[in-house]
Short mmCIF file of C-alpha atoms in Angstrom, two decimals:
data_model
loop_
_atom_site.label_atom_id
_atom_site.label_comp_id
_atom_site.label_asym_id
_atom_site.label_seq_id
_atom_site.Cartn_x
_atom_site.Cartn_y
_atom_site.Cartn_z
CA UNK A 1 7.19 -30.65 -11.16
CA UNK A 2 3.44 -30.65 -12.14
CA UNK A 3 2.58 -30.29 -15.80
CA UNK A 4 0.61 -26.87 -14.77
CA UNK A 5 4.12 -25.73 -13.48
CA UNK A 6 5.97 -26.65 -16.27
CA UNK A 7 3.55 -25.26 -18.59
CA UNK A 8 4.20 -22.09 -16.62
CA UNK A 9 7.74 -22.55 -16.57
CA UNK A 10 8.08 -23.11 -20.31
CA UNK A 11 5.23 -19.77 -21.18
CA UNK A 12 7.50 -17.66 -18.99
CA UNK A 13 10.67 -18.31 -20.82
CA UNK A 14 9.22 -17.90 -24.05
CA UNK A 15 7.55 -14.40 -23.07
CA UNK A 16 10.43 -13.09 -21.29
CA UNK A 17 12.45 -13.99 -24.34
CA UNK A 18 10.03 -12.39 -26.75
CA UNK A 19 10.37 -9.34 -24.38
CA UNK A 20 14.02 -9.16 -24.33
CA UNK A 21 14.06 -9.11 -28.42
CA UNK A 22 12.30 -5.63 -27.99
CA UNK A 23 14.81 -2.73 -28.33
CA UNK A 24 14.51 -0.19 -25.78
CA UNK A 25 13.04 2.42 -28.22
CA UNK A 26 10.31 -0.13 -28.96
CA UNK A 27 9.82 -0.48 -24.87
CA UNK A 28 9.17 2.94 -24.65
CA UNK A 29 7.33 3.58 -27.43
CA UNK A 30 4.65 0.90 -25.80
CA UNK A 31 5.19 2.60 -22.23
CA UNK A 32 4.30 6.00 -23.41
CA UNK A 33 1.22 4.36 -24.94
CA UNK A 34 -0.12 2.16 -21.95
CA UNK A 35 0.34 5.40 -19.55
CA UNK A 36 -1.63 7.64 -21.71
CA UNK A 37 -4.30 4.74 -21.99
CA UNK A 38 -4.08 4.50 -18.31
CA UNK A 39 -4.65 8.50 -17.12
CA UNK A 40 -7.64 8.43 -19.61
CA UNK A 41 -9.37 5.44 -17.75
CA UNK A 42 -12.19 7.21 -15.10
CA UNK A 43 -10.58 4.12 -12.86
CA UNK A 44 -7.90 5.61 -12.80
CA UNK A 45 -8.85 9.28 -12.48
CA UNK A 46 -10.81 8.69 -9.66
CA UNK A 47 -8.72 6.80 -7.48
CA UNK A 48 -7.28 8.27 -4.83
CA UNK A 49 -5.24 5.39 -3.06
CA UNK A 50 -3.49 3.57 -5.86
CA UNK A 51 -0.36 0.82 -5.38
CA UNK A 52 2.10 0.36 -8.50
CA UNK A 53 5.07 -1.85 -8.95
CA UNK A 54 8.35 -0.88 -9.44
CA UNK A 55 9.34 -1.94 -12.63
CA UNK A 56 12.34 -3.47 -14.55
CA UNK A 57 14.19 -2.75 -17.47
CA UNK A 58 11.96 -5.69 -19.10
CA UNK A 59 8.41 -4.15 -17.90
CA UNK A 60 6.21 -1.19 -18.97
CA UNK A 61 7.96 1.24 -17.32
CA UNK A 62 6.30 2.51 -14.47
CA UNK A 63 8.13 5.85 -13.32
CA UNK A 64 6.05 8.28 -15.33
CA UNK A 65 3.03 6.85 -13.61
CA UNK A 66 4.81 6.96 -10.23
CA UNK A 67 5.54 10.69 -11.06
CA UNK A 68 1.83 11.38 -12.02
CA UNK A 69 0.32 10.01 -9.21
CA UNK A 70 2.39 12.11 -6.96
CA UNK A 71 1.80 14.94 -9.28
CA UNK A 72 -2.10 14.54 -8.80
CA UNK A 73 -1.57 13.80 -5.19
CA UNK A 74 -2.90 10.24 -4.99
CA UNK A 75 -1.89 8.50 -1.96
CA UNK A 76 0.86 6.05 -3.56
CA UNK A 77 1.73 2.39 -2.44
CA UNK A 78 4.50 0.41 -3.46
CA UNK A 79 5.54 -3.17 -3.11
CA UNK A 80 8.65 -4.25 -0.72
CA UNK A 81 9.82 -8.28 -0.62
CA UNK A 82 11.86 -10.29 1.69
CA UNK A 83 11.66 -14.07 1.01
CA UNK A 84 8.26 -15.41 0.49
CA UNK A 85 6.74 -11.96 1.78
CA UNK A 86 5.36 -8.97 0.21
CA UNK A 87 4.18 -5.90 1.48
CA UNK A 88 2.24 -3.12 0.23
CA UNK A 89 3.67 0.14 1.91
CA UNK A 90 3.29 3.80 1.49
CA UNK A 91 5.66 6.27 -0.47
CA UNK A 92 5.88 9.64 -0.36
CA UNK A 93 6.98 11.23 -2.92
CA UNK A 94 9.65 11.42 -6.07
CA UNK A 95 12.32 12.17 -3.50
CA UNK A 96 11.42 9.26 -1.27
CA UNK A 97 11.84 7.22 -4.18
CA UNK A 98 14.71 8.54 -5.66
CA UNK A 99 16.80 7.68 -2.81
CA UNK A 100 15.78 4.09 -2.32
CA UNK A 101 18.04 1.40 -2.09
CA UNK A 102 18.07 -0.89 -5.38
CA UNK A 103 17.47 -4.93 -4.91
CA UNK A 104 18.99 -7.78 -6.43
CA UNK A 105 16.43 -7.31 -9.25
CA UNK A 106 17.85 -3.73 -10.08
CA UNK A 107 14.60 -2.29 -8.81
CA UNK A 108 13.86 0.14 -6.15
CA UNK A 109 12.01 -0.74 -3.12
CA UNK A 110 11.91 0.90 0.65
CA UNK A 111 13.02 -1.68 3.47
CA UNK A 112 11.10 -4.41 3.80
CA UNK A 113 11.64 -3.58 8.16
CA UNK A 114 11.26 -0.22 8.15
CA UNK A 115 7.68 1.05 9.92
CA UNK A 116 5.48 2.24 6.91
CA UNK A 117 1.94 2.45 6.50
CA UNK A 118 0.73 -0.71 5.52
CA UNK A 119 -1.57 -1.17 3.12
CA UNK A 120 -2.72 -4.71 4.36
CA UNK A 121 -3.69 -2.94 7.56
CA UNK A 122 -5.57 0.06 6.74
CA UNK A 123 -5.07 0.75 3.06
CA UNK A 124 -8.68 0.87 1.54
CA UNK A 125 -6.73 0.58 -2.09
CA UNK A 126 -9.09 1.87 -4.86
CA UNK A 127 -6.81 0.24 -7.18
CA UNK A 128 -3.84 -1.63 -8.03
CA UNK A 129 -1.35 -1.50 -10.87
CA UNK A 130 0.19 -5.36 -11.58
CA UNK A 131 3.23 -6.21 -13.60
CA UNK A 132 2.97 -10.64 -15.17
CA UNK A 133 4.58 -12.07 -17.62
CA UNK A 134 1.72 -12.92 -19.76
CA UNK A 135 -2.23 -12.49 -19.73
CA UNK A 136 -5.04 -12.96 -21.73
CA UNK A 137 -7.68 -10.75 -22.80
CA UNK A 138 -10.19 -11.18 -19.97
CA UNK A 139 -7.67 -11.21 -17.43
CA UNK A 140 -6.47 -14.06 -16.76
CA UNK A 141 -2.72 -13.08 -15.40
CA UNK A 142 0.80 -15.02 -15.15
CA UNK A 143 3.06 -13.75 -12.90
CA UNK A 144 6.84 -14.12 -12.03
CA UNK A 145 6.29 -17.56 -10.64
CA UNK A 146 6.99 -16.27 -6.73
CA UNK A 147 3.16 -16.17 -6.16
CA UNK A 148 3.72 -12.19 -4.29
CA UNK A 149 0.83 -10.91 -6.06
CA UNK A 150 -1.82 -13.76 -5.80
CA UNK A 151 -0.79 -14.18 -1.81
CA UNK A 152 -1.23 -10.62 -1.22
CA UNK A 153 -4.31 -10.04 -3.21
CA UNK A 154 -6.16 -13.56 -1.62
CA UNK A 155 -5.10 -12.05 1.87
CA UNK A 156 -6.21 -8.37 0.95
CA UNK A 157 -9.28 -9.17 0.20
CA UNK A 158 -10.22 -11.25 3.33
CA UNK A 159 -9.28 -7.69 5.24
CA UNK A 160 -10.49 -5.02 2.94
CA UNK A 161 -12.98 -4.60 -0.08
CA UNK A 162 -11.27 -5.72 -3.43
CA UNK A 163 -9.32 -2.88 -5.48
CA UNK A 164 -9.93 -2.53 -9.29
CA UNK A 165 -6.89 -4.37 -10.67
CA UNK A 166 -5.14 -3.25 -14.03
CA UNK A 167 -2.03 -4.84 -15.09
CA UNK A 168 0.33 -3.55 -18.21
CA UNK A 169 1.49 -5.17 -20.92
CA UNK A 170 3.58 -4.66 -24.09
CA UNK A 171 1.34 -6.04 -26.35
CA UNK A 172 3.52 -9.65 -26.80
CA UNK A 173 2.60 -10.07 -23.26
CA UNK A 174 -1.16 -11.00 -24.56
CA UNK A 175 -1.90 -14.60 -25.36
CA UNK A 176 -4.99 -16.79 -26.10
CA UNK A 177 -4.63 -18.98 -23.49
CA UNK A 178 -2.19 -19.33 -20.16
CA UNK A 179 -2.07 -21.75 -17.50
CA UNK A 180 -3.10 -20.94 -14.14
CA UNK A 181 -4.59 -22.31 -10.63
CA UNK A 182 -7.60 -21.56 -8.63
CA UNK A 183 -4.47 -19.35 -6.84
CA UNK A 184 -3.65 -17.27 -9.40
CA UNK A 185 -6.06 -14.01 -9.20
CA UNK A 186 -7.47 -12.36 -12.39
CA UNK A 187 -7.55 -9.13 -13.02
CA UNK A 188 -10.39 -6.44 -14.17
CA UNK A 189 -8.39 -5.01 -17.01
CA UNK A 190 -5.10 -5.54 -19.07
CA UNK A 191 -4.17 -2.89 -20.49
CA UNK A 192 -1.44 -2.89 -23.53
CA UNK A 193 -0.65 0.11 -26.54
CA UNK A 194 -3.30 -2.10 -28.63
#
């Protein structure tokens, strides 16, 4: 293992640690925050194709902004995996989603085989909504070590013009420093409670 993966390694057990400590009041709390931040950005407001994650238990939790982006009828993207791959495909609405099939990581996600609009194909994404594990203030972001985002985002762009990327954070997702490659894409804004 390189030293910049074990550096990795080691910074995402720490963080994900850190994050576990935090009761699920305190979780909350810090969601409620980042999605008020987030439908107050004009970024935000005037996108009208946007792609968010699902998220975990562990992660700012996402569903209100799911639900708001259908509510302000945005055209909504959503990731699907299956081994190395990720895809970037379109959802509906809260229904759609409701009845999704969960994954191994407890999250929702539509079939990775099923025919969906692609975003990779003709999805002119104003912006994009990132989970990480940790980031610093001017961007620099740490994923989940599986390399999804930074493989999708260094093929997007090569297709279509770059989105505005915003990830959220709880704020003990923010560090001074992290390690990362020429791979590992930055993002515009992180945005945490703080």
């Amino acid at each position: 293992m390189s030293i910049l993966k074990s550096n990795k390694h080691v910074l995402r057990k720490k963080v994900k640690l850190i994050i576990a400590q935090l009761n699920s009041e305190e979780r909350d709390r810090q969601s409620r925050k980042v999605f008020e931040k987030l439908c107050s950005l004009p970024q935000f407001q005037q996108s009208r194709k946007v792609s968010v994650f699902l998220s975990t238990e562990y992660e700012i939790n996402t569903l209100p902004i799911l639900k708001h982006l259908f509510k302000t009828k945005k055209e909504v993207f959503v990731p699907t995996y299956k081994g190395k791959e990720m895809k970037m495909v379109k959802l509906f609405s809260m229904e759609e989603y409701e009845n999704l099939v969960l994954t191994k990581w407890n999250i929702k996600q539509p079939k990775f085989d099923e025919t969906r609009e692609n975003a990779l194909e003709n999805g002119n994404l104003d912006l994009i909504i990132l989970p990480g594990v940790a980031f610093t203030r001017d961007g620099k972001r740490l994923g989940h070590g599986m390399g999804y985002y930074d493989s999708f985002l260094n093929a997007y762009v090569k297709e279509q013009k770059k989105p505005y990327l915003i990830a959220v954070a709880f704020n003990e997702q923010i560090w001074d420093d992290i390690p990362i490659s020429e791979k590992d894409v930055s993002v515009d804004l992180v945005l945490t409670e703080k």
